[in-house]
């Protein structure tokens, strides 16, 4: 059969662990030496045409629909595929067609709402108590307490700013508000958060009211590009620039510079590829419409061309791998409830997404980076060593 021959050809050099592949007719083949660590089961034929158009979409959809099933760890399988130089994951001929993207204000709002407005009840089932949906920061040997690690991440970000009381902070893409409200309560800053998610906006607005923070905190349901002439002493933005698109990346940093006061400080935290920018067809179609992971050199170029200076760069790849592993464990501990709430296809899709991202970080295919930036001579008012960041 052509389909079987084609699959054998693309899978033969795709893994650096022993893998068994079982086909729809019951035949099987083992790749690698030793007992298979993972088994891939093809319950139906997968179209050669679909795979050559975009392998990640074709195989991801097949997994969502149970045409493919995996016995063993999806994360281990995907890590192996990313690590192996001959893998189909690295074959540009198998990602010829990508979903169309647009990043107008209307399109950006639709993209953000399609992901973040799935429902707060859904996210509460597998995020930590702070509802923080970004890379945690594991310290003091902690590898299991996600709430502690997310609070540590917020402090790590805010301490890098060397914040002075009664100054102002803008949080671009504020999520469910943990960072901005910590800045208000613990660091005594006057804070503004912006989001395009209606569910996040209402959640943060309720927190501000219920916690008596209306005199020092505000949240806006607005595109970050529409903040007028206001400026802030500090800017934070976590997990945001991945949504703006390749064509808008320079404009994003231009806006960061525009909103930042002279001698202001910004901490920009986002997923970055050290090997260069990339998109993933399946994630773009089903998880993050409009998503683009920029390359490290690309990001640095966009920062410097907008007259921002880099004071510090920190890679947190292993922290995000661990964060995703805990999220997926939480997700599967509540799998029955999630399936009842969202349906089996959605549940399989999100489990694949979480494990695939963990594998991508584990393999070094993607990284997450914190960029500490200043507007003006590089950090002349910041402490001269990093000691202040971990006080």
JSON list of C-alpha atoms in Angstrom, two decimals, residues 171-363:
[
{"chain": "A", "resi": 171, "resn": "UNK", "atom": "CA", "xyz": [0.97, 45.07, 32.09]},
{"chain": "A", "resi": 172, "resn": "UNK", "atom": "CA", "xyz": [0.36, 44.29, 28.40]},
{"chain": "A", "resi": 173, "resn": "UNK", "atom": "CA", "xyz": [-1.67, 41.09, 28.19]},
{"chain": "A", "resi": 174, "resn": "UNK", "atom": "CA", "xyz": [-2.48, 40.96, 31.89]},
{"chain": "A", "resi": 175, "resn": "UNK", "atom": "CA", "xyz": [-4.22, 37.57, 31.93]},
{"chain": "A", "resi": 176, "resn": "UNK", "atom": "CA", "xyz": [-6.16, 36.96, 35.14]},
{"chain": "A", "resi": 177, "resn": "UNK", "atom": "CA", "xyz": [-4.32, 39.78, 36.90]},
{"chain": "A", "resi": 178, "resn": "UNK", "atom": "CA", "xyz": [-1.89, 38.09, 39.28]},
{"chain": "A", "resi": 179, "resn": "UNK", "atom": "CA", "xyz": [1.20, 40.03, 38.19]},
{"chain": "A", "resi": 180, "resn": "UNK", "atom": "CA", "xyz": [-0.40, 43.47, 38.05]},
{"chain": "A", "resi": 181, "resn": "UNK", "atom": "CA", "xyz": [-2.22, 43.07, 41.37]},
{"chain": "A", "resi": 182, "resn": "UNK", "atom": "CA", "xyz": [0.89, 41.71, 43.08]},
{"chain": "A", "resi": 183, "resn": "UNK", "atom": "CA", "xyz": [2.69, 44.82, 41.81]},
{"chain": "A", "resi": 184, "resn": "UNK", "atom": "CA", "xyz": [-0.01, 46.97, 43.39]},
{"chain": "A", "resi": 185, "resn": "UNK", "atom": "CA", "xyz": [-0.26, 45.17, 46.72]},
{"chain": "A", "resi": 186, "resn": "UNK", "atom": "CA", "xyz": [3.31, 44.03, 47.39]},
{"chain": "A", "resi": 187, "resn": "UNK", "atom": "CA", "xyz": [5.38, 46.60, 45.49]},
{"chain": "A", "resi": 188, "resn": "UNK", "atom": "CA", "xyz": [3.05, 49.59, 45.96]},
{"chain": "A", "resi": 189, "resn": "UNK", "atom": "CA", "xyz": [2.79, 50.50, 42.28]},
{"chain": "A", "resi": 190, "resn": "UNK", "atom": "CA", "xyz": [-0.12, 52.10, 40.46]},
{"chain": "A", "resi": 191, "resn": "UNK", "atom": "CA", "xyz": [-1.01, 49.56, 37.80]},
{"chain": "A", "resi": 192, "resn": "UNK", "atom": "CA", "xyz": [-2.86, 49.29, 34.50]},
{"chain": "A", "resi": 193, "resn": "UNK", "atom": "CA", "xyz": [-3.61, 45.96, 32.86]},
{"chain": "A", "resi": 194, "resn": "UNK", "atom": "CA", "xyz": [-4.86, 45.44, 29.30]},
{"chain": "A", "resi": 195, "resn": "UNK", "atom": "CA", "xyz": [-6.40, 42.32, 27.76]},
{"chain": "A", "resi": 196, "resn": "UNK", "atom": "CA", "xyz": [-8.54, 41.38, 24.77]},
{"chain": "A", "resi": 197, "resn": "UNK", "atom": "CA", "xyz": [-10.22, 38.51, 26.64]},
{"chain": "A", "resi": 198, "resn": "UNK", "atom": "CA", "xyz": [-13.66, 39.42, 27.98]},
{"chain": "A", "resi": 199, "resn": "UNK", "atom": "CA", "xyz": [-13.54, 36.64, 30.58]},
{"chain": "A", "resi": 200, "resn": "UNK", "atom": "CA", "xyz": [-10.14, 37.78, 31.85]},
{"chain": "A", "resi": 201, "resn": "UNK", "atom": "CA", "xyz": [-11.23, 41.42, 31.88]},
{"chain": "A", "resi": 202, "resn": "UNK", "atom": "CA", "xyz": [-14.31, 40.70, 33.99]},
{"chain": "A", "resi": 203, "resn": "UNK", "atom": "CA", "xyz": [-12.33, 38.44, 36.34]},
{"chain": "A", "resi": 204, "resn": "UNK", "atom": "CA", "xyz": [-9.67, 41.12, 36.96]},
{"chain": "A", "resi": 205, "resn": "UNK", "atom": "CA", "xyz": [-12.26, 43.91, 37.30]},
{"chain": "A", "resi": 206, "resn": "UNK", "atom": "CA", "xyz": [-14.05, 41.87, 39.97]},
{"chain": "A", "resi": 207, "resn": "UNK", "atom": "CA", "xyz": [-10.77, 41.25, 41.81]},
{"chain": "A", "resi": 208, "resn": "UNK", "atom": "CA", "xyz": [-9.92, 44.95, 41.81]},
{"chain": "A", "resi": 209, "resn": "UNK", "atom": "CA", "xyz": [-13.33, 45.78, 43.26]},
{"chain": "A", "resi": 210, "resn": "UNK", "atom": "CA", "xyz": [-13.44, 42.94, 45.79]},
{"chain": "A", "resi": 211, "resn": "UNK", "atom": "CA", "xyz": [-9.89, 43.56, 47.04]},
{"chain": "A", "resi": 212, "resn": "UNK", "atom": "CA", "xyz": [-10.40, 47.32, 47.42]},
{"chain": "A", "resi": 213, "resn": "UNK", "atom": "CA", "xyz": [-7.72, 48.25, 44.87]},
{"chain": "A", "resi": 214, "resn": "UNK", "atom": "CA", "xyz": [-9.66, 50.71, 42.71]},
{"chain": "A", "resi": 215, "resn": "UNK", "atom": "CA", "xyz": [-7.43, 53.61, 43.75]},
{"chain": "A", "resi": 216, "resn": "UNK", "atom": "CA", "xyz": [-4.25, 51.88, 42.52]},
{"chain": "A", "resi": 217, "resn": "UNK", "atom": "CA", "xyz": [-5.37, 49.40, 39.83]},
{"chain": "A", "resi": 218, "resn": "UNK", "atom": "CA", "xyz": [-7.34, 49.49, 36.60]},
{"chain": "A", "resi": 219, "resn": "UNK", "atom": "CA", "xyz": [-7.97, 46.96, 33.84]},
{"chain": "A", "resi": 220, "resn": "UNK", "atom": "CA", "xyz": [-8.92, 47.79, 30.27]},
{"chain": "A", "resi": 221, "resn": "UNK", "atom": "CA", "xyz": [-10.56, 45.63, 27.60]},
{"chain": "A", "resi": 222, "resn": "UNK", "atom": "CA", "xyz": [-8.62, 47.19, 24.78]},
{"chain": "A", "resi": 223, "resn": "UNK", "atom": "CA", "xyz": [-5.99, 46.45, 22.17]},
{"chain": "A", "resi": 224, "resn": "UNK", "atom": "CA", "xyz": [-2.58, 47.42, 23.53]},
{"chain": "A", "resi": 225, "resn": "UNK", "atom": "CA", "xyz": [-2.05, 49.54, 20.40]},
{"chain": "A", "resi": 226, "resn": "UNK", "atom": "CA", "xyz": [-4.85, 51.89, 21.47]},
{"chain": "A", "resi": 227, "resn": "UNK", "atom": "CA", "xyz": [-3.57, 53.36, 24.74]},
{"chain": "A", "resi": 228, "resn": "UNK", "atom": "CA", "xyz": [-3.06, 56.89, 23.43]},
{"chain": "A", "resi": 229, "resn": "UNK", "atom": "CA", "xyz": [-0.29, 59.10, 24.74]},
{"chain": "A", "resi": 230, "resn": "UNK", "atom": "CA", "xyz": [-0.03, 57.71, 28.27]},
{"chain": "A", "resi": 231, "resn": "UNK", "atom": "CA", "xyz": [3.34, 56.61, 29.57]},
{"chain": "A", "resi": 232, "resn": "UNK", "atom": "CA", "xyz": [4.37, 54.40, 32.48]},
{"chain": "A", "resi": 233, "resn": "UNK", "atom": "CA", "xyz": [7.52, 53.99, 34.56]},
{"chain": "A", "resi": 234, "resn": "UNK", "atom": "CA", "xyz": [7.52, 50.23, 34.11]},
{"chain": "A", "resi": 235, "resn": "UNK", "atom": "CA", "xyz": [6.09, 47.82, 31.56]},
{"chain": "A", "resi": 236, "resn": "UNK", "atom": "CA", "xyz": [5.65, 44.08, 31.86]},
{"chain": "A", "resi": 237, "resn": "UNK", "atom": "CA", "xyz": [4.39, 41.77, 29.14]},
{"chain": "A", "resi": 238, "resn": "UNK", "atom": "CA", "xyz": [4.29, 38.02, 29.64]},
{"chain": "A", "resi": 239, "resn": "UNK", "atom": "CA", "xyz": [3.47, 35.58, 26.84]},
{"chain": "A", "resi": 240, "resn": "UNK", "atom": "CA", "xyz": [2.25, 38.37, 24.59]},
{"chain": "A", "resi": 241, "resn": "UNK", "atom": "CA", "xyz": [4.58, 38.97, 21.65]},
{"chain": "A", "resi": 242, "resn": "UNK", "atom": "CA", "xyz": [3.94, 35.43, 20.36]},
{"chain": "A", "resi": 243, "resn": "UNK", "atom": "CA", "xyz": [0.46, 36.67, 19.39]},
{"chain": "A", "resi": 244, "resn": "UNK", "atom": "CA", "xyz": [1.34, 39.83, 17.46]},
{"chain": "A", "resi": 245, "resn": "UNK", "atom": "CA", "xyz": [2.64, 38.16, 14.28]},
{"chain": "A", "resi": 246, "resn": "UNK", "atom": "CA", "xyz": [5.97, 38.40, 12.48]},
{"chain": "A", "resi": 247, "resn": "UNK", "atom": "CA", "xyz": [4.90, 41.52, 10.60]},
{"chain": "A", "resi": 248, "resn": "UNK", "atom": "CA", "xyz": [3.96, 43.37, 13.80]},
{"chain": "A", "resi": 249, "resn": "UNK", "atom": "CA", "xyz": [6.89, 42.39, 16.00]},
{"chain": "A", "resi": 250, "resn": "UNK", "atom": "CA", "xyz": [8.79, 45.63, 15.35]},
{"chain": "A", "resi": 251, "resn": "UNK", "atom": "CA", "xyz": [5.62, 47.66, 15.93]},
{"chain": "A", "resi": 252, "resn": "UNK", "atom": "CA", "xyz": [5.09, 45.85, 19.24]},
{"chain": "A", "resi": 253, "resn": "UNK", "atom": "CA", "xyz": [8.48, 46.98, 20.54]},
{"chain": "A", "resi": 254, "resn": "UNK", "atom": "CA", "xyz": [7.87, 50.43, 19.08]},
{"chain": "A", "resi": 255, "resn": "UNK", "atom": "CA", "xyz": [4.76, 50.62, 21.24]},
{"chain": "A", "resi": 256, "resn": "UNK", "atom": "CA", "xyz": [6.66, 49.38, 24.29]},
{"chain": "A", "resi": 257, "resn": "UNK", "atom": "CA", "xyz": [9.13, 52.23, 23.73]},
{"chain": "A", "resi": 258, "resn": "UNK", "atom": "CA", "xyz": [6.30, 54.71, 23.15]},
{"chain": "A", "resi": 259, "resn": "UNK", "atom": "CA", "xyz": [4.52, 53.82, 26.40]},
{"chain": "A", "resi": 260, "resn": "UNK", "atom": "CA", "xyz": [7.70, 53.77, 28.47]},
{"chain": "A", "resi": 261, "resn": "UNK", "atom": "CA", "xyz": [8.87, 56.95, 30.18]},
{"chain": "A", "resi": 262, "resn": "UNK", "atom": "CA", "xyz": [12.44, 58.11, 29.67]},
{"chain": "A", "resi": 263, "resn": "UNK", "atom": "CA", "xyz": [14.68, 55.95, 31.87]},
{"chain": "A", "resi": 264, "resn": "UNK", "atom": "CA", "xyz": [11.76, 53.53, 32.25]},
{"chain": "A", "resi": 265, "resn": "UNK", "atom": "CA", "xyz": [12.27, 49.78, 32.57]},
{"chain": "A", "resi": 266, "resn": "UNK", "atom": "CA", "xyz": [10.44, 46.95, 30.82]},
{"chain": "A", "resi": 267, "resn": "UNK", "atom": "CA", "xyz": [10.48, 43.19, 31.37]},
{"chain": "A", "resi": 268, "resn": "UNK", "atom": "CA", "xyz": [9.31, 41.30, 28.29]},
{"chain": "A", "resi": 269, "resn": "UNK", "atom": "CA", "xyz": [8.83, 37.55, 28.74]},
{"chain": "A", "resi": 270, "resn": "UNK", "atom": "CA", "xyz": [8.00, 35.32, 25.80]},
{"chain": "A", "resi": 271, "resn": "UNK", "atom": "CA", "xyz": [8.60, 32.15, 23.82]},
{"chain": "A", "resi": 272, "resn": "UNK", "atom": "CA", "xyz": [11.58, 32.46, 21.49]},
{"chain": "A", "resi": 273, "resn": "UNK", "atom": "CA", "xyz": [13.40, 30.08, 19.14]},
{"chain": "A", "resi": 274, "resn": "UNK", "atom": "CA", "xyz": [17.16, 30.30, 19.31]},
{"chain": "A", "resi": 275, "resn": "UNK", "atom": "CA", "xyz": [17.29, 28.72, 15.83]},
{"chain": "A", "resi": 276, "resn": "UNK", "atom": "CA", "xyz": [15.04, 31.35, 14.19]},
{"chain": "A", "resi": 277, "resn": "UNK", "atom": "CA", "xyz": [11.34, 32.17, 13.96]},
{"chain": "A", "resi": 278, "resn": "UNK", "atom": "CA", "xyz": [8.72, 29.52, 13.21]},
{"chain": "A", "resi": 279, "resn": "UNK", "atom": "CA", "xyz": [5.05, 28.65, 13.19]},
{"chain": "A", "resi": 280, "resn": "UNK", "atom": "CA", "xyz": [3.30, 25.31, 13.70]},
{"chain": "A", "resi": 281, "resn": "UNK", "atom": "CA", "xyz": [0.34, 24.59, 11.45]},
{"chain": "A", "resi": 282, "resn": "UNK", "atom": "CA", "xyz": [-1.64, 22.46, 13.91]},
{"chain": "A", "resi": 283, "resn": "UNK", "atom": "CA", "xyz": [-1.16, 24.84, 16.85]},
{"chain": "A", "resi": 284, "resn": "UNK", "atom": "CA", "xyz": [-2.07, 27.79, 14.61]},
{"chain": "A", "resi": 285, "resn": "UNK", "atom": "CA", "xyz": [-5.24, 26.10, 13.42]},
{"chain": "A", "resi": 286, "resn": "UNK", "atom": "CA", "xyz": [-6.51, 24.72, 16.73]},
{"chain": "A", "resi": 287, "resn": "UNK", "atom": "CA", "xyz": [-4.80, 26.37, 19.70]},
{"chain": "A", "resi": 288, "resn": "UNK", "atom": "CA", "xyz": [-3.27, 29.79, 19.01]},
{"chain": "A", "resi": 289, "resn": "UNK", "atom": "CA", "xyz": [-4.62, 31.27, 15.77]},
{"chain": "A", "resi": 290, "resn": "UNK", "atom": "CA", "xyz": [-2.19, 33.90, 14.53]},
{"chain": "A", "resi": 291, "resn": "UNK", "atom": "CA", "xyz": [0.68, 32.59, 16.66]},
{"chain": "A", "resi": 292, "resn": "UNK", "atom": "CA", "xyz": [4.31, 33.10, 15.64]},
{"chain": "A", "resi": 293, "resn": "UNK", "atom": "CA", "xyz": [7.37, 32.23, 17.73]},
{"chain": "A", "resi": 294, "resn": "UNK", "atom": "CA", "xyz": [10.12, 34.71, 16.82]},
{"chain": "A", "resi": 295, "resn": "UNK", "atom": "CA", "xyz": [13.81, 33.93, 16.66]},
{"chain": "A", "resi": 296, "resn": "UNK", "atom": "CA", "xyz": [16.29, 35.23, 19.22]},
{"chain": "A", "resi": 297, "resn": "UNK", "atom": "CA", "xyz": [18.24, 37.33, 16.71]},
{"chain": "A", "resi": 298, "resn": "UNK", "atom": "CA", "xyz": [14.96, 38.66, 15.31]},
{"chain": "A", "resi": 299, "resn": "UNK", "atom": "CA", "xyz": [13.75, 39.77, 18.75]},
{"chain": "A", "resi": 300, "resn": "UNK", "atom": "CA", "xyz": [17.03, 41.47, 19.61]},
{"chain": "A", "resi": 301, "resn": "UNK", "atom": "CA", "xyz": [17.00, 43.29, 16.29]},
{"chain": "A", "resi": 302, "resn": "UNK", "atom": "CA", "xyz": [13.47, 44.58, 16.87]},
{"chain": "A", "resi": 303, "resn": "UNK", "atom": "CA", "xyz": [14.38, 45.73, 20.36]},
{"chain": "A", "resi": 304, "resn": "UNK", "atom": "CA", "xyz": [17.47, 47.67, 19.36]},
{"chain": "A", "resi": 305, "resn": "UNK", "atom": "CA", "xyz": [15.95, 49.24, 16.25]},
{"chain": "A", "resi": 306, "resn": "UNK", "atom": "CA", "xyz": [13.37, 50.89, 18.52]},
{"chain": "A", "resi": 307, "resn": "UNK", "atom": "CA", "xyz": [16.05, 52.50, 20.70]},
{"chain": "A", "resi": 308, "resn": "UNK", "atom": "CA", "xyz": [15.50, 50.20, 23.63]},
{"chain": "A", "resi": 309, "resn": "UNK", "atom": "CA", "xyz": [18.59, 48.89, 25.38]},
{"chain": "A", "resi": 310, "resn": "UNK", "atom": "CA", "xyz": [19.04, 45.35, 26.68]},
{"chain": "A", "resi": 311, "resn": "UNK", "atom": "CA", "xyz": [20.17, 45.09, 30.29]},
{"chain": "A", "resi": 312, "resn": "UNK", "atom": "CA", "xyz": [19.67, 41.40, 30.88]},
{"chain": "A", "resi": 313, "resn": "UNK", "atom": "CA", "xyz": [18.55, 38.24, 29.05]},
{"chain": "A", "resi": 314, "resn": "UNK", "atom": "CA", "xyz": [17.57, 35.04, 30.89]},
{"chain": "A", "resi": 315, "resn": "UNK", "atom": "CA", "xyz": [16.57, 31.70, 29.37]},
{"chain": "A", "resi": 316, "resn": "UNK", "atom": "CA", "xyz": [13.93, 29.70, 31.28]},
{"chain": "A", "resi": 317, "resn": "UNK", "atom": "CA", "xyz": [13.35, 26.76, 28.92]},
{"chain": "A", "resi": 318, "resn": "UNK", "atom": "CA", "xyz": [13.52, 24.03, 31.56]},
{"chain": "A", "resi": 319, "resn": "UNK", "atom": "CA", "xyz": [11.15, 25.97, 33.81]},
{"chain": "A", "resi": 320, "resn": "UNK", "atom": "CA", "xyz": [8.51, 26.00, 31.06]},
{"chain": "A", "resi": 321, "resn": "UNK", "atom": "CA", "xyz": [9.00, 22.30, 30.39]},
{"chain": "A", "resi": 322, "resn": "UNK", "atom": "CA", "xyz": [8.28, 21.61, 34.06]},
{"chain": "A", "resi": 323, "resn": "UNK", "atom": "CA", "xyz": [5.32, 24.00, 34.11]},
{"chain": "A", "resi": 324, "resn": "UNK", "atom": "CA", "xyz": [3.73, 22.18, 31.17]},
{"chain": "A", "resi": 325, "resn": "UNK", "atom": "CA", "xyz": [4.33, 18.78, 32.73]},
{"chain": "A", "resi": 326, "resn": "UNK", "atom": "CA", "xyz": [2.45, 19.86, 35.86]},
{"chain": "A", "resi": 327, "resn": "UNK", "atom": "CA", "xyz": [-0.34, 21.43, 33.79]},
{"chain": "A", "resi": 328, "resn": "UNK", "atom": "CA", "xyz": [-0.77, 18.21, 31.84]},
{"chain": "A", "resi": 329, "resn": "UNK", "atom": "CA", "xyz": [-0.78, 16.14, 35.02]},
{"chain": "A", "resi": 330, "resn": "UNK", "atom": "CA", "xyz": [-3.46, 18.42, 36.47]},
{"chain": "A", "resi": 331, "resn": "UNK", "atom": "CA", "xyz": [-5.35, 18.25, 33.17]},
{"chain": "A", "resi": 332, "resn": "UNK", "atom": "CA", "xyz": [-5.39, 14.45, 33.14]},
{"chain": "A", "resi": 333, "resn": "UNK", "atom": "CA", "xyz": [-6.31, 14.26, 36.82]},
{"chain": "A", "resi": 334, "resn": "UNK", "atom": "CA", "xyz": [-9.48, 16.13, 35.79]},
{"chain": "A", "resi": 335, "resn": "UNK", "atom": "CA", "xyz": [-9.83, 14.50, 32.38]},
{"chain": "A", "resi": 336, "resn": "UNK", "atom": "CA", "xyz": [-13.29, 13.04, 32.92]},
{"chain": "A", "resi": 337, "resn": "UNK", "atom": "CA", "xyz": [-14.70, 16.39, 34.03]},
{"chain": "A", "resi": 338, "resn": "UNK", "atom": "CA", "xyz": [-13.03, 18.17, 31.12]},
{"chain": "A", "resi": 339, "resn": "UNK", "atom": "CA", "xyz": [-14.40, 15.59, 28.68]},
{"chain": "A", "resi": 340, "resn": "UNK", "atom": "CA", "xyz": [-17.90, 16.05, 30.09]},
{"chain": "A", "resi": 341, "resn": "UNK", "atom": "CA", "xyz": [-17.48, 19.83, 29.78]},
{"chain": "A", "resi": 342, "resn": "UNK", "atom": "CA", "xyz": [-15.75, 20.12, 26.40]},
{"chain": "A", "resi": 343, "resn": "UNK", "atom": "CA", "xyz": [-16.06, 16.78, 24.60]},
{"chain": "A", "resi": 344, "resn": "UNK", "atom": "CA", "xyz": [-13.52, 14.05, 23.86]},
{"chain": "A", "resi": 345, "resn": "UNK", "atom": "CA", "xyz": [-12.05, 15.57, 20.69]},
{"chain": "A", "resi": 346, "resn": "UNK", "atom": "CA", "xyz": [-11.30, 18.85, 22.49]},
{"chain": "A", "resi": 347, "resn": "UNK", "atom": "CA", "xyz": [-9.80, 16.95, 25.43]},
{"chain": "A", "resi": 348, "resn": "UNK", "atom": "CA", "xyz": [-7.50, 14.91, 23.21]},
{"chain": "A", "resi": 349, "resn": "UNK", "atom": "CA", "xyz": [-6.51, 18.11, 21.39]},
{"chain": "A", "resi": 350, "resn": "UNK", "atom": "CA", "xyz": [-5.49, 19.93, 24.60]},
{"chain": "A", "resi": 351, "resn": "UNK", "atom": "CA", "xyz": [-3.65, 16.94, 26.03]},
{"chain": "A", "resi": 352, "resn": "UNK", "atom": "CA", "xyz": [-1.68, 16.72, 22.77]},
{"chain": "A", "resi": 353, "resn": "UNK", "atom": "CA", "xyz": [-1.00, 20.47, 22.87]},
{"chain": "A", "resi": 354, "resn": "UNK", "atom": "CA", "xyz": [0.32, 20.43, 26.45]},
{"chain": "A", "resi": 355, "resn": "UNK", "atom": "CA", "xyz": [2.54, 17.39, 25.93]},
{"chain": "A", "resi": 356, "resn": "UNK", "atom": "CA", "xyz": [3.77, 18.59, 22.53]},
{"chain": "A", "resi": 357, "resn": "UNK", "atom": "CA", "xyz": [4.80, 21.93, 24.00]},
{"chain": "A", "resi": 358, "resn": "UNK", "atom": "CA", "xyz": [6.56, 20.21, 26.90]},
{"chain": "A", "resi": 359, "resn": "UNK", "atom": "CA", "xyz": [8.44, 18.08, 24.37]},
{"chain": "A", "resi": 360, "resn": "UNK", "atom": "CA", "xyz": [9.32, 21.11, 22.28]},
{"chain": "A", "resi": 361, "resn": "UNK", "atom": "CA", "xyz": [10.86, 22.84, 25.30]},
{"chain": "A", "resi": 362, "resn": "UNK", "atom": "CA", "xyz": [12.56, 19.66, 26.51]},
{"chain": "A", "resi": 363, "resn": "UNK", "atom": "CA", "xyz": [14.24, 19.17, 23.13]}
]
